[in-house]
mmCIF file of C-alpha atoms in Angstrom:
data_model
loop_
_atom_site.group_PDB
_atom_site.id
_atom_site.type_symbol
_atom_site.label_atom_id
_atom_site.label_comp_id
_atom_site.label_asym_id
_atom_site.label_seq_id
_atom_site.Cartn_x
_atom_site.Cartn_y
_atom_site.Cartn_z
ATOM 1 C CA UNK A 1 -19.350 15.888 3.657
ATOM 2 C CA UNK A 2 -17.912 13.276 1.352
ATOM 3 C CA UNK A 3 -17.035 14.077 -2.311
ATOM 4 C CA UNK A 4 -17.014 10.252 -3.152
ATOM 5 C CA UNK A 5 -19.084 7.504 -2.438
ATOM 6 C CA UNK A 6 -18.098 4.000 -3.044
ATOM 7 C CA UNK A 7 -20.402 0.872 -4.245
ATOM 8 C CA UNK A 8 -20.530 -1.681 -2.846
ATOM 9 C CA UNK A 9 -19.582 -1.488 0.603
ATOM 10 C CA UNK A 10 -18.176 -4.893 0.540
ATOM 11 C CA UNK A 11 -17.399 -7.427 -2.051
ATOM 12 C CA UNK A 12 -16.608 -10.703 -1.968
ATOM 13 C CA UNK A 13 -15.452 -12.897 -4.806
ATOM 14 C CA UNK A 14 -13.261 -15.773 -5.666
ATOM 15 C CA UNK A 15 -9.565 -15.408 -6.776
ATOM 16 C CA UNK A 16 -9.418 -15.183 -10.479
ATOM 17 C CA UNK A 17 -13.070 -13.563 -11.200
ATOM 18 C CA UNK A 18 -13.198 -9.935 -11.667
ATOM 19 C CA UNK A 19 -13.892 -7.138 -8.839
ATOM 20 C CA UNK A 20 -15.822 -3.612 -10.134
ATOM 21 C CA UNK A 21 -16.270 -1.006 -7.550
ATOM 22 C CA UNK A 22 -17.797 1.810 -8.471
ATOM 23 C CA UNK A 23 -17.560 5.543 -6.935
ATOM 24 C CA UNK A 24 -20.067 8.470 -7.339
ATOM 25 C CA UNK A 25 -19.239 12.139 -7.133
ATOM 26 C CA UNK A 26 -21.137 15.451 -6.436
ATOM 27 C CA UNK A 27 -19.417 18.741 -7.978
ATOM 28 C CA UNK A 28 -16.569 19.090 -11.295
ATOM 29 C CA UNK A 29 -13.397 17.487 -10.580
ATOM 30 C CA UNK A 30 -9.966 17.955 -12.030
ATOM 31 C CA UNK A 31 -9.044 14.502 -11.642
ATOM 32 C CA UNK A 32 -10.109 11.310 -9.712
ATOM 33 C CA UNK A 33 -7.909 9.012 -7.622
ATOM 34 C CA UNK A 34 -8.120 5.274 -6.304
ATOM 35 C CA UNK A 35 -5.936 4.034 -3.832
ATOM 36 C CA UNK A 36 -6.192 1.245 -1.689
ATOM 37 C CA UNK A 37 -5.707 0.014 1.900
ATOM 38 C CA UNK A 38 -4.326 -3.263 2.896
ATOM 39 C CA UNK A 39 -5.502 -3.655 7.120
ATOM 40 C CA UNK A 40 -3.379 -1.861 9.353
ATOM 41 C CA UNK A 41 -1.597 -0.162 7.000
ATOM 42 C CA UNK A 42 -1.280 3.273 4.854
ATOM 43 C CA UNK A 43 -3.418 4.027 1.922
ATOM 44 C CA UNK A 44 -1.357 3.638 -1.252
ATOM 45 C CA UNK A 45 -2.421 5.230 -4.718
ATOM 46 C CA UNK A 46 -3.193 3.234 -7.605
ATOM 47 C CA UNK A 47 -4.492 5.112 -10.471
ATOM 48 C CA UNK A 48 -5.247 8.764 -11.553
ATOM 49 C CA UNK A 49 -7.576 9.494 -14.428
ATOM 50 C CA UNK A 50 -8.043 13.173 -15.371
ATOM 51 C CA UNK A 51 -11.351 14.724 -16.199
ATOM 52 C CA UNK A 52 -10.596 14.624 -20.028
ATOM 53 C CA UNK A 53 -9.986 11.056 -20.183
ATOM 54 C CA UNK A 54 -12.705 8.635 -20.020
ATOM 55 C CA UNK A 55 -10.493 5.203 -19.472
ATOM 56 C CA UNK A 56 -6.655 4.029 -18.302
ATOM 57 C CA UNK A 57 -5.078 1.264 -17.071
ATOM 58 C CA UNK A 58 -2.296 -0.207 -15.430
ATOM 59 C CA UNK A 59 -1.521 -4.042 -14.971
ATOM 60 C CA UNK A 60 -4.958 -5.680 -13.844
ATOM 61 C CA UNK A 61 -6.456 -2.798 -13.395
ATOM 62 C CA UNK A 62 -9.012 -0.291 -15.494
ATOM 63 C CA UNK A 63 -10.454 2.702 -14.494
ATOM 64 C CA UNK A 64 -13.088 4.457 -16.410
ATOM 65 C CA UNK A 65 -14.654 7.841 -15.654
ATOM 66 C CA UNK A 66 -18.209 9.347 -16.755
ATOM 67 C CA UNK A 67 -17.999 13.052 -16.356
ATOM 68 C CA UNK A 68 -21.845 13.555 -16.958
ATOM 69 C CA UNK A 69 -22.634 10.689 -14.892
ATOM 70 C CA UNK A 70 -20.351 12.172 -11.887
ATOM 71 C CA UNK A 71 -18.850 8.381 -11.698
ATOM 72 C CA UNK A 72 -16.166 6.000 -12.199
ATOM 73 C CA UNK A 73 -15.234 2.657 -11.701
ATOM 74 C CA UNK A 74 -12.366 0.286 -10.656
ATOM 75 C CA UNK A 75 -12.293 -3.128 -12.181
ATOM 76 C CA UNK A 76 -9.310 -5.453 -11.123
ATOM 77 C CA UNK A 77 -9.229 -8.128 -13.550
ATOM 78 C CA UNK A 78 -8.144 -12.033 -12.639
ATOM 79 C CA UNK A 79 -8.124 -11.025 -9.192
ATOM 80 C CA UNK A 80 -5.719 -12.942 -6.602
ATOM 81 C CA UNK A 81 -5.819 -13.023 -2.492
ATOM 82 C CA UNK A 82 -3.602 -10.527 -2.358
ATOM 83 C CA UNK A 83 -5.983 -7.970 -3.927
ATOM 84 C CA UNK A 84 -8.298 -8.068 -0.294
ATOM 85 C CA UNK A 85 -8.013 -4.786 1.142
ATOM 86 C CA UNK A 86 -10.573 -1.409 0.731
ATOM 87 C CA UNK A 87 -9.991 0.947 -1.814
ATOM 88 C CA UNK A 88 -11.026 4.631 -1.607
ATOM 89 C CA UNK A 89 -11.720 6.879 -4.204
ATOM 90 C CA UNK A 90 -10.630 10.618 -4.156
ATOM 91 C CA UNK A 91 -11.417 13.247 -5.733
ATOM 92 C CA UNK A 92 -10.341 16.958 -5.625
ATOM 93 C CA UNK A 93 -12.030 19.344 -3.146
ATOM 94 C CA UNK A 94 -10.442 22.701 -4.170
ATOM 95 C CA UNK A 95 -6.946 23.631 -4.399
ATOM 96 C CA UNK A 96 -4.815 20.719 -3.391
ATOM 97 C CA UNK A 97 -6.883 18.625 -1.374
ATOM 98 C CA UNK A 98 -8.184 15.286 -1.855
ATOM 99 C CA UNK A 99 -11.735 14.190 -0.391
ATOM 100 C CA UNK A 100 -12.020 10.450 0.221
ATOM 101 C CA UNK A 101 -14.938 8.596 -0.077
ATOM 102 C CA UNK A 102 -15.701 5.913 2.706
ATOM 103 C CA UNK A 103 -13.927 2.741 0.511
ATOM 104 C CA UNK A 104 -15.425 -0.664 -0.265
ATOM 105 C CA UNK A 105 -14.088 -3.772 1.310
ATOM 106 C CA UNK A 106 -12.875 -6.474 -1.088
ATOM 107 C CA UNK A 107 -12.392 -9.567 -0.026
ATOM 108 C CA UNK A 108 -10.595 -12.210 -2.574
ATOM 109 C CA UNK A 109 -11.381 -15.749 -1.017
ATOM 110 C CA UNK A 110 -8.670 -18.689 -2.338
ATOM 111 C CA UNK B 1 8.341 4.032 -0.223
ATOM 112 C CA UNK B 2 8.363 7.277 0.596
ATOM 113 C CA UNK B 3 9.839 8.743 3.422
ATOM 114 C CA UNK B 4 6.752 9.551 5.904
ATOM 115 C CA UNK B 5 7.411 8.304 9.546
ATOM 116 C CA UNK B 6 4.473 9.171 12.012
ATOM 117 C CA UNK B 7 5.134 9.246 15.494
ATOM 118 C CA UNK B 8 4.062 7.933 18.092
ATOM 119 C CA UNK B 9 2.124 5.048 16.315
ATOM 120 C CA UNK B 10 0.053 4.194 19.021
ATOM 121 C CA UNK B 11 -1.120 6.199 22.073
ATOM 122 C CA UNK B 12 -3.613 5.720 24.612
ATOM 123 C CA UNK B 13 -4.545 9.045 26.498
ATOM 124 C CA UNK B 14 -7.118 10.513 28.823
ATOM 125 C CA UNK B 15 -10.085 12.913 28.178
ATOM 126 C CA UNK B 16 -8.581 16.540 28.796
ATOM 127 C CA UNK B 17 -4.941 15.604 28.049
ATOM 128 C CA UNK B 18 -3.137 17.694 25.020
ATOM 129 C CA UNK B 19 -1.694 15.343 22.498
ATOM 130 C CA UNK B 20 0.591 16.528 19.566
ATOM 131 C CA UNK B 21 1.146 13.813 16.612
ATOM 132 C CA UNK B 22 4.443 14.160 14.781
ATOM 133 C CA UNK B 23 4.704 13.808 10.967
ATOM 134 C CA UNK B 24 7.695 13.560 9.206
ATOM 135 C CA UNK B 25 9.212 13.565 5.136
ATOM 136 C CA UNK B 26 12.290 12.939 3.657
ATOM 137 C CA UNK B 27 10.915 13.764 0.778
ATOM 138 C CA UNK B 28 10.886 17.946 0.812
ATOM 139 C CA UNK B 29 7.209 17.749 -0.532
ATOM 140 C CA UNK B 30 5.478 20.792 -0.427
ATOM 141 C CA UNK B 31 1.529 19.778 0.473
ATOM 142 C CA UNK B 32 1.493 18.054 3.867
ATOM 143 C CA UNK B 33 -1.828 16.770 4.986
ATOM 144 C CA UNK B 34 -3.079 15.033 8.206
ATOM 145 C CA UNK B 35 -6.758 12.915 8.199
ATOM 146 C CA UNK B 36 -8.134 10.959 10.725
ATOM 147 C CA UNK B 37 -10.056 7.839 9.619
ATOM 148 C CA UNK B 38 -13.203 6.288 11.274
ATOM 149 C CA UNK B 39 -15.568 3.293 10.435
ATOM 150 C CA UNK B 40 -17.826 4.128 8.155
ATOM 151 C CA UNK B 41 -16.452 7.524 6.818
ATOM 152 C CA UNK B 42 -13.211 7.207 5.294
ATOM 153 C CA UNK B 43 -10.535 9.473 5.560
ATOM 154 C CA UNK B 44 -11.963 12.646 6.306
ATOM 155 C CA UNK B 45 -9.264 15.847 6.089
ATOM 156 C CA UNK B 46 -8.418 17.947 9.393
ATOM 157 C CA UNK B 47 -6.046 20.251 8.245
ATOM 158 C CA UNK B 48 -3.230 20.463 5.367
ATOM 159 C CA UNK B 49 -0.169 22.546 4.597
ATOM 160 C CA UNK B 50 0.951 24.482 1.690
ATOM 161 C CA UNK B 51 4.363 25.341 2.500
ATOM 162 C CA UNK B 52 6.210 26.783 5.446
ATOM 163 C CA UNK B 53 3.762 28.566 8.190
ATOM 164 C CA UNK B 54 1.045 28.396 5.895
ATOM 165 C CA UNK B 55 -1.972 25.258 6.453
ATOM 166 C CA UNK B 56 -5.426 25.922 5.623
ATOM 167 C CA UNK B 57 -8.235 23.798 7.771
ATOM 168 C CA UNK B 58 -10.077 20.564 6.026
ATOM 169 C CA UNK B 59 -13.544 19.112 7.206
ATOM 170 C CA UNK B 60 -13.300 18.181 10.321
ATOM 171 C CA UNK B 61 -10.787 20.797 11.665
ATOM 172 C CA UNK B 62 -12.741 21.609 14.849
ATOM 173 C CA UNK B 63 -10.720 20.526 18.169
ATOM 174 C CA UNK B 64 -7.404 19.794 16.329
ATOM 175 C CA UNK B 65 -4.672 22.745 14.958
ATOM 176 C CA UNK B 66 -1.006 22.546 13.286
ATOM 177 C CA UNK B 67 2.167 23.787 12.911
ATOM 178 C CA UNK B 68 4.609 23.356 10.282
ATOM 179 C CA UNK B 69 7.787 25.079 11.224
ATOM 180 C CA UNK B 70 10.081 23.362 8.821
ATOM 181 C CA UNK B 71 9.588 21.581 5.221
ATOM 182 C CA UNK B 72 9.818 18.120 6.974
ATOM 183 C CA UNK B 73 7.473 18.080 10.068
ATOM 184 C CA UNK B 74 4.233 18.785 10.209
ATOM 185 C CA UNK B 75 2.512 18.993 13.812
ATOM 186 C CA UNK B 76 -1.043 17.852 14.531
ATOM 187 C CA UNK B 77 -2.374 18.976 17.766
ATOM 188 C CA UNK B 78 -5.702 18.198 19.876
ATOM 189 C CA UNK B 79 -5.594 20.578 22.933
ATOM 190 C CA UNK B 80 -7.789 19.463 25.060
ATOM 191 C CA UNK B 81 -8.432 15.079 23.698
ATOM 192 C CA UNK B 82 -11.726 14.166 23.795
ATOM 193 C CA UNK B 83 -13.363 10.315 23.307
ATOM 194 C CA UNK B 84 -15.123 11.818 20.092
ATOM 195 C CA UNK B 85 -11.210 11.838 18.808
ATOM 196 C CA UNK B 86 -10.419 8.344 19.531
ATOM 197 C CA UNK B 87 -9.402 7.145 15.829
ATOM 198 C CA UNK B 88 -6.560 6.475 13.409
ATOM 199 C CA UNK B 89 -4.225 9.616 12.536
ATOM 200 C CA UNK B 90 -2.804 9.813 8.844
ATOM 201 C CA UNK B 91 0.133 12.050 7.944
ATOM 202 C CA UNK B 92 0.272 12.765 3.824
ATOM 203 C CA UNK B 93 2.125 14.332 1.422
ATOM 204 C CA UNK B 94 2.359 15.651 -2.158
ATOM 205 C CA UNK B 95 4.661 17.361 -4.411
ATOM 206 C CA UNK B 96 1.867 17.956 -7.381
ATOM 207 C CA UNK B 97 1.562 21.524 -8.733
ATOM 208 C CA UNK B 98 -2.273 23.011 -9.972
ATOM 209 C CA UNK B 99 -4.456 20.674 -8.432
ATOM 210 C CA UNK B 100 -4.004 17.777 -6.134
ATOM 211 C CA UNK B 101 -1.731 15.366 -7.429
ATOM 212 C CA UNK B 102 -0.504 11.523 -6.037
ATOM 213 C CA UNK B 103 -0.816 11.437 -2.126
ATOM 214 C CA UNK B 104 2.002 9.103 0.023
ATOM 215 C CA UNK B 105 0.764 8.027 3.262
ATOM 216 C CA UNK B 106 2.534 7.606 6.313
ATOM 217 C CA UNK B 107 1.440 4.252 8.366
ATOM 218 C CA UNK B 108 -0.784 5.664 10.342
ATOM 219 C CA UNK B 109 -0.998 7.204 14.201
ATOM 220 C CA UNK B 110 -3.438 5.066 16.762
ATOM 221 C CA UNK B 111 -4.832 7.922 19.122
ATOM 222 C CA UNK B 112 -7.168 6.107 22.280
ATOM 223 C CA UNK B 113 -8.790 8.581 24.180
ATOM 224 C CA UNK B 114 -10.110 7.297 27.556
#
């Protein structure tokens, strides 16, 4: 069964507004992951934030993460065409595997 | 990039056919990992690799096994293909040490089965 779960399922918002995608966990994590997945292609990481830190960002993007809550979020800011794709969050399922949740669709319409 | 090339990237095969998927770094990672990814459940892991000879089974390992004979290739095999493993074949990797660390993806493997 899945570790993650992503909200929404699919977003769809003009460039320049914000996208927040939020993921929801089960059991205690060492760290959480977000990558994302342009069609056709690979999945390519974007961010790790370990269980002791509770916000990080790079470029346009934040990530915050609620270890009593079990959740975390994604937030691209100013967002451009370029940013449609799904993006997965992952989170560590014993040892060194990654579980993946089943992603949510963004769509950035010009 | 790193260097993950998956082979073949497409394949179309029939039901009862064995099928082996190829996965292969540049990168002399130690954690190798293959998923397969459907609609509507993500990446879901089948079986991963800790080093030379040794791989450990994932969630959905049922129908599939590996080898990994050398650092740089890691072999995902379905027997005996059935339609129910029709779906997109990922090859990953990872160098990170106590506890799962950055994954690199290969482009993905296309598997058919008719």
């Amino acid at each position: 069964s899945q570790q993650g779960e992503e909200d929404p399922q699919a977003l769809s918002i003009q460039e320049g507004e914000n996208a927040t995608m939020n993921c929801s966990y089960k059991t205690s994590i060492n760290n959480l992951q977000w990558y994302r997945q342009n069609s056709g292609r690979g999945l390519v990481h974007l961010i790790l934030i370990r269980s002791n830190e509770r916000e990080k960002h790079s470029g346009r993007l934040r990530v915050t993460l609620d270890t009593s809550k079990k959740s975390s979020s994604l937030l691209i800011t100013a967002s451009r065409a370029a940013d449609t794709a799904s993006y997965f969050c992952a989170t560590d399922a014993g040892g060194n595997k990654l579980v993946f949740g089943a992603g949510t669709i963004l769509r950035v319409k010009s | 990039d790193a260097g993950i090339t998956q082979s073949p990237r497409h394949k179309v095969t029939e039901t009862g056919t064995p099928v082996t998927l190829r996965c292969h770094q540049t990168e002399n990672h130690r954690y190798m990992y293959w998923y397969r990814q459907d609609p509507g459940h993500g990446l879901r892991l089948i079986h991963y690799s800790y080093g030379v000879k040794d791989t450990d089974k994932g969630e959905v390992s049922d129908g599939y096994s590996v080898s990994r004979s050398k650092t740089e290739d890691f072999l995902l095999t379905l027997e005996s293909a059935t339609s129910s493993q029709t779906s997109v074949y990922f090859c990953a990797i990872s160098e990170s040490q106590g506890g799962p660390g950055e994954l690199f993806f290969g482009e993905g493997s296309r598997l058919t089965v008719l």
